[in-house]
XYZ file of C-alpha atoms in Angstrom:
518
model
C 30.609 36.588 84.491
C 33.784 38.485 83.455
C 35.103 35.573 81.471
C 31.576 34.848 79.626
C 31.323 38.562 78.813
C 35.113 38.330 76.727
C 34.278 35.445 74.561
C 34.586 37.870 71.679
C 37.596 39.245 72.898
C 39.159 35.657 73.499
C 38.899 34.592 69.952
C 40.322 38.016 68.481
C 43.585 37.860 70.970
C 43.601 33.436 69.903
C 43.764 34.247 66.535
C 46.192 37.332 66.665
C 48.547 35.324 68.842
C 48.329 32.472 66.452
C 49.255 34.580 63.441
C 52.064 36.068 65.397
C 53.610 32.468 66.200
C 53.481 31.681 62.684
C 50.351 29.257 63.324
C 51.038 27.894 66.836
C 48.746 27.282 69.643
C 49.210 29.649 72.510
C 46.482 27.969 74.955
C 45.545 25.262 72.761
C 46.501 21.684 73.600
C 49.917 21.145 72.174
C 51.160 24.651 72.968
C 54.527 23.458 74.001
C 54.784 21.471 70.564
C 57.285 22.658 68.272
C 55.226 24.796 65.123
C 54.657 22.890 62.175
C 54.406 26.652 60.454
C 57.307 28.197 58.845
C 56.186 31.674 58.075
C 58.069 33.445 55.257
C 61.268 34.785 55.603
C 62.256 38.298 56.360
C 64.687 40.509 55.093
C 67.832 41.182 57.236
C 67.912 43.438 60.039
C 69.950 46.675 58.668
C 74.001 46.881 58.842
C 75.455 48.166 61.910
C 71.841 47.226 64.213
C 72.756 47.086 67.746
C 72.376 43.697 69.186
C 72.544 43.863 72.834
C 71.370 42.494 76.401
C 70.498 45.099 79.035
C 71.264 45.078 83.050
C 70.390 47.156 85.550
C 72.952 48.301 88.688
C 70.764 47.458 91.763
C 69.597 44.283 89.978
C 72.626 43.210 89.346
C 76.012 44.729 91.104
C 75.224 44.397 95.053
C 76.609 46.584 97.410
C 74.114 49.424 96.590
C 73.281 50.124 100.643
C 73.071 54.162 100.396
C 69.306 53.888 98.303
C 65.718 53.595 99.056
C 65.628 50.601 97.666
C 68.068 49.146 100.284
C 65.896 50.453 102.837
C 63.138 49.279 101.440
C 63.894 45.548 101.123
C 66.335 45.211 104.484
C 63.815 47.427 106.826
C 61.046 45.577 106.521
C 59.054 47.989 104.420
C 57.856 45.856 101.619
C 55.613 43.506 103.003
C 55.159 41.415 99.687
C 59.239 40.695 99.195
C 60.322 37.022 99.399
C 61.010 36.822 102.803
C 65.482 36.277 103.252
C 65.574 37.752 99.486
C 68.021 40.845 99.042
C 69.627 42.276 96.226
C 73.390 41.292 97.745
C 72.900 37.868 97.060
C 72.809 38.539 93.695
C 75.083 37.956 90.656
C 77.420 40.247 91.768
C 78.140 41.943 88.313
C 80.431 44.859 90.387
C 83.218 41.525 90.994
C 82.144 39.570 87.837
C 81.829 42.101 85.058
C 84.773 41.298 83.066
C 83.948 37.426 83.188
C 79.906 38.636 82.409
C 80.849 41.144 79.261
C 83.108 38.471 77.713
C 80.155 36.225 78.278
C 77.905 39.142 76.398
C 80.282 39.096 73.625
C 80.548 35.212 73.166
C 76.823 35.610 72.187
C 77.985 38.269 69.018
C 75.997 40.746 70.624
C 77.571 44.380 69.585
C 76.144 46.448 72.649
C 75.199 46.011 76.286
C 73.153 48.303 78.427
C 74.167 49.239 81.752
C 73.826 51.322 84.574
C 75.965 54.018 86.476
C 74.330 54.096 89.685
C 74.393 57.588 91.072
C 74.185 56.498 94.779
C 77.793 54.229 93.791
C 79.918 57.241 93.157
C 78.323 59.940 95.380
C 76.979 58.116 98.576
C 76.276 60.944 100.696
C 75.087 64.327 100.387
C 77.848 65.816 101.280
C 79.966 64.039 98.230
C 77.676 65.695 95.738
C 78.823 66.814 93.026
C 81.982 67.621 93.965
C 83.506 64.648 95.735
C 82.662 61.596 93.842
C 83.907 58.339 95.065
C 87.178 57.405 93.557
C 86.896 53.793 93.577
C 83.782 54.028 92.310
C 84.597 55.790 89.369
C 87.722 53.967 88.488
C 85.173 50.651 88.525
C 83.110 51.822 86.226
C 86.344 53.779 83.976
C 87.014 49.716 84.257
C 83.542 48.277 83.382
C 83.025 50.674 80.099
C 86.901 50.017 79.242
C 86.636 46.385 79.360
C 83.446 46.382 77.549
C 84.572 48.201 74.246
C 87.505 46.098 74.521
C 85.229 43.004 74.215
C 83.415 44.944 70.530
C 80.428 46.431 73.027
C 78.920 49.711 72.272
C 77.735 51.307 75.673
C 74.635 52.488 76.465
C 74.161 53.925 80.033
C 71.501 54.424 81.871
C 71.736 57.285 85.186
C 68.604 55.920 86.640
C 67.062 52.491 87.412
C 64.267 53.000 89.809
C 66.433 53.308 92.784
C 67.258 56.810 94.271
C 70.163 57.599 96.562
C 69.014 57.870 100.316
C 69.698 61.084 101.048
C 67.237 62.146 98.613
C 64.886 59.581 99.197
C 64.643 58.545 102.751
C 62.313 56.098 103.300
C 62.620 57.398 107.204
C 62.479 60.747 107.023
C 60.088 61.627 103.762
C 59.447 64.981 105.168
C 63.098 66.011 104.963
C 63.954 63.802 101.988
C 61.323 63.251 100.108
C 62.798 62.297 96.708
C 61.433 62.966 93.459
C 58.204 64.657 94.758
C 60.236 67.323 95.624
C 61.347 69.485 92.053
C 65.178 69.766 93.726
C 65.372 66.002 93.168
C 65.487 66.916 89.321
C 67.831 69.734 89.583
C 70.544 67.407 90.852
C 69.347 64.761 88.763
C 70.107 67.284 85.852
C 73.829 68.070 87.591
C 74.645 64.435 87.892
C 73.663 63.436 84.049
C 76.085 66.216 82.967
C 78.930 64.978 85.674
C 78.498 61.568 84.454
C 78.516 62.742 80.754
C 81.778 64.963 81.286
C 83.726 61.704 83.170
C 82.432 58.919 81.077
C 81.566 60.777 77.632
C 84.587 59.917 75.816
C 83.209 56.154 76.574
C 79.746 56.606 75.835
C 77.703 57.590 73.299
C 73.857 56.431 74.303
C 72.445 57.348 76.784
C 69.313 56.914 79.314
C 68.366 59.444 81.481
C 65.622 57.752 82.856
C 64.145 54.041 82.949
C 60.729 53.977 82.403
C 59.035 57.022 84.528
C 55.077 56.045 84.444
C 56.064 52.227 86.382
C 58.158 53.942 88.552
C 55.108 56.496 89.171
C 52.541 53.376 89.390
C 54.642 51.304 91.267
C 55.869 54.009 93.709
C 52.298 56.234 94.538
C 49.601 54.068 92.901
C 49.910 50.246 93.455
C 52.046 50.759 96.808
C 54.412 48.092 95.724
C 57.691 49.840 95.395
C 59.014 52.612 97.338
C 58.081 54.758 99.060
C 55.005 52.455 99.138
C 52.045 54.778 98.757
C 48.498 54.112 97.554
C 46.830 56.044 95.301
C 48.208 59.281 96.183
C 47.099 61.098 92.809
C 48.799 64.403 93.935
C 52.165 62.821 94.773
C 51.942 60.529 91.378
C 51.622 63.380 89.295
C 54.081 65.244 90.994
C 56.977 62.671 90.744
C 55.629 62.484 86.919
C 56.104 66.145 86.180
C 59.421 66.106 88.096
C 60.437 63.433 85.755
C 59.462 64.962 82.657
C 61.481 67.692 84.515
C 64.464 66.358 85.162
C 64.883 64.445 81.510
C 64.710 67.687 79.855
C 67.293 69.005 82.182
C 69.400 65.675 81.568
C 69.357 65.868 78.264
C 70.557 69.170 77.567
C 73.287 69.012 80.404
C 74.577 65.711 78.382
C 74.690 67.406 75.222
C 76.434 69.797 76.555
C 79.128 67.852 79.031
C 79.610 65.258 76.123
C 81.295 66.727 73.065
C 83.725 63.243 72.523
C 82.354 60.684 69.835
C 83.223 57.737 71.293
C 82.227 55.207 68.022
C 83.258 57.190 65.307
C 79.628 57.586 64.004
C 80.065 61.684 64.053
C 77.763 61.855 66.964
C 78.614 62.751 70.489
C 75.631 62.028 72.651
C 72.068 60.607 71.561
C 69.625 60.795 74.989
C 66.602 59.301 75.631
C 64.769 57.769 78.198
C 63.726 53.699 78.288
C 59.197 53.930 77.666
C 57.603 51.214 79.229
C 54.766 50.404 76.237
C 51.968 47.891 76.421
C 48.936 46.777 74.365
C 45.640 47.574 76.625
C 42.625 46.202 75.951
C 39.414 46.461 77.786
C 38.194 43.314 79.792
C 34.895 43.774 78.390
C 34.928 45.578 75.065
C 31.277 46.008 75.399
C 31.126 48.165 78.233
C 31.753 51.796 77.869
C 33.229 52.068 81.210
C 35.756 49.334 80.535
C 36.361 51.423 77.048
C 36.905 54.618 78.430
C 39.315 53.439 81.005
C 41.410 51.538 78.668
C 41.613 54.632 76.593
C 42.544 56.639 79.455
C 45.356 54.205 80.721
C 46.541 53.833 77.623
C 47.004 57.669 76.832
C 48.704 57.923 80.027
C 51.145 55.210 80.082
C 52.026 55.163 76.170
C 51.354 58.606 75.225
C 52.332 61.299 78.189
C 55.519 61.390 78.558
C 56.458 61.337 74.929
C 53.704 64.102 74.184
C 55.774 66.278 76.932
C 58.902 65.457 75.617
C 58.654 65.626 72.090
C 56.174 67.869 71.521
C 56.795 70.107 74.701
C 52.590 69.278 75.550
C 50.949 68.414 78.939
C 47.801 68.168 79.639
C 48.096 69.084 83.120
C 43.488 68.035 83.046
C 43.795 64.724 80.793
C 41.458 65.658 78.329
C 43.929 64.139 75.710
C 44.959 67.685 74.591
C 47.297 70.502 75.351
C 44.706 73.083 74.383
C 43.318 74.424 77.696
C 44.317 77.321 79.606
C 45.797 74.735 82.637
C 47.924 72.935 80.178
C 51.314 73.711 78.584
C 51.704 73.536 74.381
C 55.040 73.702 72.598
C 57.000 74.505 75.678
C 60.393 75.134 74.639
C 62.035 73.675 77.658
C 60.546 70.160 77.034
C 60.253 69.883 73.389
C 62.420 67.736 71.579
C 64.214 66.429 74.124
C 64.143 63.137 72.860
C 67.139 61.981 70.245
C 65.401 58.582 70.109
C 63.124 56.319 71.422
C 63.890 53.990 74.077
C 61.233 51.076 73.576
C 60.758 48.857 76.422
C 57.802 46.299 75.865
C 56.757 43.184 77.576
C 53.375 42.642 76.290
C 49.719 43.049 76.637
C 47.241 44.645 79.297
C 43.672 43.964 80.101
C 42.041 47.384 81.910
C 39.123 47.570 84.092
C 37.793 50.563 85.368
C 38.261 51.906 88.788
C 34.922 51.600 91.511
C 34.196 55.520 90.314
C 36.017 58.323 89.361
C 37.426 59.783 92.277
C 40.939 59.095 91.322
C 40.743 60.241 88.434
C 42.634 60.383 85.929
C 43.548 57.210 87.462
C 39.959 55.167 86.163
C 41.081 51.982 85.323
C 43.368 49.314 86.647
C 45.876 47.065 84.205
C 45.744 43.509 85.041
C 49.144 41.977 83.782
C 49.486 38.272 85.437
C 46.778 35.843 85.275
C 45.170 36.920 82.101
C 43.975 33.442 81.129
C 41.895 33.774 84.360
C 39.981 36.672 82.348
C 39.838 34.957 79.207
C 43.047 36.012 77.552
C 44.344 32.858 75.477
C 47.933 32.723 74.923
C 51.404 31.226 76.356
C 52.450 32.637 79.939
C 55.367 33.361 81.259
C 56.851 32.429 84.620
C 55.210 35.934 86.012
C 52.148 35.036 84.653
C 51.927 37.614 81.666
C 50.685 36.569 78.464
C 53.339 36.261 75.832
C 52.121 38.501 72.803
C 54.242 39.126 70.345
C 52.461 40.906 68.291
C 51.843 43.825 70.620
C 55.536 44.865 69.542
C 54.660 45.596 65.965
C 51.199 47.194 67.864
C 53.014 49.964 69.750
C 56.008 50.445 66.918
C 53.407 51.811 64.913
C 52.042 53.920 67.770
C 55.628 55.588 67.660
C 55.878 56.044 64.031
C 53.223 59.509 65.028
C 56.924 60.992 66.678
C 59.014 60.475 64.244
C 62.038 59.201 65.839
C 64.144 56.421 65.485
C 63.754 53.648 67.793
C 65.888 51.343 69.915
C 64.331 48.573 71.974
C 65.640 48.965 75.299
C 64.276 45.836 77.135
C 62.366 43.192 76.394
C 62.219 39.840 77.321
C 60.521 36.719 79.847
C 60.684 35.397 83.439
C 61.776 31.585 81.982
C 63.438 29.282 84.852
C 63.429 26.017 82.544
C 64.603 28.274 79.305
C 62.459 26.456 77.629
C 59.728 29.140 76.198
C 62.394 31.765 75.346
C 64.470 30.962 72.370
C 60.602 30.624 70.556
C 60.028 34.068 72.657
C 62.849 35.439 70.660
C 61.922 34.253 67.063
C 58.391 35.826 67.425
C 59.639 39.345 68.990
C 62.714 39.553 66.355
C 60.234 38.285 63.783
C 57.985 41.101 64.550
C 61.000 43.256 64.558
C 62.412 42.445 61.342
C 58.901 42.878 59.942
C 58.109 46.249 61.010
C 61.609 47.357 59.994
C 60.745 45.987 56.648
C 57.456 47.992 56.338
C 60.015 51.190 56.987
C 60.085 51.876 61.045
C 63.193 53.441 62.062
C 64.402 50.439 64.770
C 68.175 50.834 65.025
C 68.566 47.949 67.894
C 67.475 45.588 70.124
C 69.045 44.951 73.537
C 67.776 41.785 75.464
C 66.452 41.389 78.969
C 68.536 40.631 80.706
C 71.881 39.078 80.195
C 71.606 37.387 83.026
C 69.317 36.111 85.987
C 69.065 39.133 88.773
C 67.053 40.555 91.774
C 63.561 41.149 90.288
C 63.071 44.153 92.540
C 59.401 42.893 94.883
C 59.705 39.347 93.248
C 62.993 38.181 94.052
C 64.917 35.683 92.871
C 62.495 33.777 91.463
C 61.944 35.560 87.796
C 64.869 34.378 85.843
C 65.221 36.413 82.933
C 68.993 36.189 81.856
C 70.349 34.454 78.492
C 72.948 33.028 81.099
C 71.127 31.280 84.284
C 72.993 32.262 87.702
C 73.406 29.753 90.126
C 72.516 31.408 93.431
C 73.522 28.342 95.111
C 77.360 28.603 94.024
C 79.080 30.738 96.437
C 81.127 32.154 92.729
C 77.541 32.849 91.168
C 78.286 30.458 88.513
C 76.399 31.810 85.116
C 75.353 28.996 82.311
C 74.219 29.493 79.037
C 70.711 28.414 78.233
C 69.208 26.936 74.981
C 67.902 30.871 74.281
C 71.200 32.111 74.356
C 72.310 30.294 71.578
C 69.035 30.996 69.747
C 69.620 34.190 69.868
C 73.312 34.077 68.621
C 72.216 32.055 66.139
C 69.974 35.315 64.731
C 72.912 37.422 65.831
C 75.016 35.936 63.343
C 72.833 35.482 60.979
C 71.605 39.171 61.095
C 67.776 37.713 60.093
C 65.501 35.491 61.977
C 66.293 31.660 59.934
C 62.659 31.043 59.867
C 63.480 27.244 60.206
C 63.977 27.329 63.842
C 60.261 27.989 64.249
C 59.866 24.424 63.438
C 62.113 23.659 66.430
C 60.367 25.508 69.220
C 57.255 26.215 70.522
C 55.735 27.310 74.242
C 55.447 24.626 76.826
C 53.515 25.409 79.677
C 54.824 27.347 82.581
C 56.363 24.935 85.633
C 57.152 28.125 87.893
C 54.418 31.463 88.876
C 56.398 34.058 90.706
C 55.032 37.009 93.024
C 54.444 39.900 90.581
C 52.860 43.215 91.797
C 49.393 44.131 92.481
C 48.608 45.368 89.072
């Protein structure tokens, strides 16, 4: 009944996915065939864009034992992990970074995004912030050393869902209970400004925060990351506002810790945090419910935090204002807190409204995997999202109403054959090059990932690095894929050469991972 009642629906998202593939088929017969289409070029992406890949430290480095995240995947606490899958079996970036940042430069990128993870260089409580761990720091001195040496611009982001343990104890959430308590971004705000005033002269980007609202739906909606909850509204919100919180707080102890311009640009420090954005559409445009739901999820997950941290507004009773006696307007210590925007986007949404409205403002329900199921026609990826490229140019213009420039922070596909992701990158860069032609202020574009990693609740099985890891090879051995050299082909180009869009198209997926609930 669901998929009868979206037949309108399914033709608008055919046709808008067709136009954004220059004319090919996503669900239609031949939609691994190479496009016959060649749209019309593009002009070139501005001088000096940042072209980078993006990685994140417990994805990626190993070793990360003092967070909740180790708890949570070695304890038994998330019941939906691949069972024998942890994060130290990895790719072990914290042994192979030099060999994995030349790699990043041999594909002309200009930039990499990484992580300094705060459990690595203060692993107890009683090392913070006074007693950081030596070796730790001299790694990472090491890491961002050897990266500018290779031509990378660094962008650094303090935190990547996972939270040291003795602030987050998965065991003990009375006495540590993380970022539901408002202390959490207190020394969240004193560890941005340590990190600024060691690594400053290194760095000039930086993330406070990657993406707050999955970290919030994830964590105290859907259940599926830690600390596992379900639906706890309260505790959701609270972790929110603490986040909003402790970004402000960030931001202004960076600016302040980091006076060195490390690039020469005149500029010491830009901040932001990395926005999860999506397109959401109702499952059945027709129904009012379905409407108002979307609406709702959408102003939450797009709209919030930027409204907050831009604007200084929260709308503490989600009435899509900040003009009630509840809510805070132009607050000065949130507002314009943001240098840029950190754009992360991996594609489209459909929403359907919660039983009632008891959770509210929590009345709907993204659906992300399995959208052909619902009538959604396009390519999917390995997860089981529907590849929709043209949801990029969707929520750039969204972001044109803050009037910031824009960096995408992450975006990119769970691919194990490679074979959907150098078309993947034409369409996205397309986009890109498009809506910087039309006048958007997008200043980079950093890839997910560089290369394959631990896919926090889904394992090993997403594969979203340019380089594939061998997990098999007791030295992790890393090989280039066919969309690494697409995308150093654009690279060096600095424009999408339409004429590879006769080469590649979207063959069906061979692999469906575990994703989350949602």
């Amino acid at each position: 009944m669901l998929r009868a009642s979206c037949g309108a629906l399914r033709l608008a998202i055919a046709a808008a996915v067709a136009g954004a593939c220059g004319g090919g088929g996503g669900g239609s017969a031949d939609a691994g065939a190479p496009d016959a289409v060649v749209p019309p070029p593009v002009a070139p992406f501005p001088a000096g864009f940042l072209w980078g890949t993006a990685i994140a430290p417990y994805q990626v480095e190993g070793g990360l034992h003092a967070t909740d995240w180790y708890q949570w995947e070695t304890l038994g606490l998330c019941g939906d992990c691949p069972e024998g899958e942890h994060a130290d079996d990895g790719p072990d970036f914290w042994t192979h970074y030099p060999d994995d940042l030349a790699a990043a430069a041999a594909l002309s990128t200009n930039a990499i995004r990484l992580g300094i993870d705060w459990s690595r260089v203060f692993p107890t409580a009683e090392s913070f912030p006074d007693a950081p761990d030596a070796d730790a720091v001299a790694t990472y001195h090491d890491m961002l050393a050897t990266a500018r040496a290779e031509g990378l611009s660094v962008m650094v982001t303090l935190h990547h869902f996972a939270t040291p343990v003795w602030l987050h104890d998965l065991t003990d959430l009375d006495g540590r209970p993380g970022w539901v308590d408002p202390a959490t971004a207190e020394a969240f705000a004193t560890f941005a400004g340590w990190a600024a005033a060691e690594f400053g002269g290194e760095v000039d980007l930086w993330i406070t925060i990657n993406e707050p609202i999955p970290y919030v739906l994830g964590g105290w909606i859907a259940g599926s990351t830690p600390p596992g909850k379900s639906f706890d509204i309260d505790g959701a919100f609270a972790v929110l506002f603490n986040l909003i919180d402790a970004h402000a707080r960030a931001y202004d102890a960076i600016h302040e810790a980091d006076a060195v311009d490390a690039d020469g640009d005149g500029i010491a420090a830009q901040v932001s945090i990395a926005h999860h954005m999506r397109v959401y559409l109702p499952l059945d445009p027709g129904d009012p419910d379905h409407v108002r739901a979307t609406d709702m999820i959408r102003y939450l997950s797009n709209d919030f935090v930027l409204n907050a941290l831009v604007r200084g507004d929260v709308d503490r009773n989600f009435d899509f204002d900040a003009d009630d006696p509840e809510d805070t307007r132009a607050s000065d210590a949130l507002r314009g807190r943001l240098d840029f925007v950190g754009l992360n986007y991996y594609g489209v949404s459909l929403v359907v409204p919660t039983a009632n409205d008891n959770n509210f403002p929590v009345i709907g329900l993204p659906l992300q995997s399995n959208l052909d199921r619902q009538g959604f026609d396009a390519p999917q990826t390995d997860f089981g999202w529907a590849i929709y490229p043209s949801g990029l140019r969707e929520v750039l213009d969204e972001l044109q109403a803050y009037g910031l420039p824009i960096i995408v922070t992450e975006n990119g596909l769970a691919d194990a054959t490679d074979a959907q992701r150098p078309r993947f990158l034409l369409d996205h860069l397309y986009e890109l090059a498009r809506a910087i032609g039309d006048g958007i202020d997008v200043r980079g574009y950093f890839h997910w990932s560089l290369m394959d990693n631990f896919e926090w609740s889904s394992g090993f099985c997403p594969r979203f690095g340019l380089y594939r890891v061998d997990y098999g090879d007791p030295d992790r051995r890393r090989t280039a894929g066919e969309g690494a050299a697409v995308y150093r082909r654009i690279i060096e180009a600095n424009a999408v050469p339409v004429d590879l869009f006769a080469d590649y198209g979207y063959p069906g997926s061979e692999t469906l991972c575990p994703t989350l609930p949602l």
